[in-house]
Amino acid sequence: MRIHVVSDVHGNARDLARAGDGADALICLGDLVLFLDYADHNRGIFPDLFGAENADRLVELRTARRFDEARELGRRLWGELGIDRATAIESAVRRQYAELFGAFPTPTYATYGNVDIPGLWPEYARPGTTVLDGERIELGGLVFGFVGGGLRTPMRTPYEISDEEYAAKVEALGEVDVLCSHIPPDVPELTYDTVARRFERGSRALLDALHRTRPRYHLFGHVHQPLARRMRIGATECVNVGHFASTGRPWRLEW
């Protein structure tokens, strides 16, 4: 059995269409939407609306963790644009989802990232794409559990939930062979981004589940340039499957 796993697709529909080649199934761990490419400020919903110069400024503020100033910049730009923010963003996200869900091979098993909008997924998930969040499936004799979304941060991305709600989804999985989530467990080596030079939020509930249920693997993404891409926690091999938007390569699991 061979499974390909991707995360942090961020608009890379071209490589996503080939990500399942040679595999029995594709697993996607979320963040399909590209709001702003931190490597190329000309790409994404924000620069499409406001231009690369304003995208440069937004990245500068966010990287410096000056989130209040970043939000004030956004409010000013939306005011100058004179259109409804929610409507414009939803329209742009819908265009991206139409292309990205159309690129998924059959079968695909997917969960949400923190920048995704779960309410839109049922409209775009075709037959052959199964969306899972706080749920389990069996593939080739192994049980896979899925936990989508992220925890609340000053970034205020679309699918951030409370620690309690997130922990309830982890608890609902019970014992699994492969734990799949968008965010990593709360371990410094796995949550620190070496380029952004900051810690992203990891989940204590995920870490507790690793110690308690001892899955074979924990697969995740979210941190684009982690200090450690792979480490063992007890009996579990923890793997950041990679920033698919930049690499275009899936991670492979075979058994």
C-alpha angles and dihedrals in degrees: 000000000000126000126184117210129198135176137178095029092168097184100321096137094151095064093034089064088062098037094097097049110133094004132113090224143354124232119200119194097196145252096115094157123089109208096158131353108222090199096048113027092193092071128080144038095295098054091041088060103033108019135248095282092061089043089055090054094047092051090048092053095044093047089053088049090240091143098159090056090046091053091047090052089052093049091050094048094048090049091052092047090056098211132111109274098211093048094048094048094046091051091052093046091050091055090051094046092051090057097039099046087046088058096054113110123223119290105030126162112198141178132187129268125211093263094050126100106226094193091068098049098083089061094056106031105104127203105289094040114096118193115209132183120164087355140111137223135181120234122178093340095310125108115229121196123198131206117178135196134029140264125264117282139163087263090071095207118184102263106040116134137182122278089245095054091046092049090052091057091050091048092050091062096064115186116354136169094223122028112203122192139151096232126049128243116273098273119131096224090053099042102045116098109209095201099042086041095219142099115255118210116272126185125256088194090060091049091050090049091053091055093042104042102023101212118193093240140014111199123190145139131191097113104083100194105021125187087233124022094189136022140151121245108189107304094345128096105214114204132184097209092207145255097292093187090068103029102038088205127115123221113243129224117187132178 
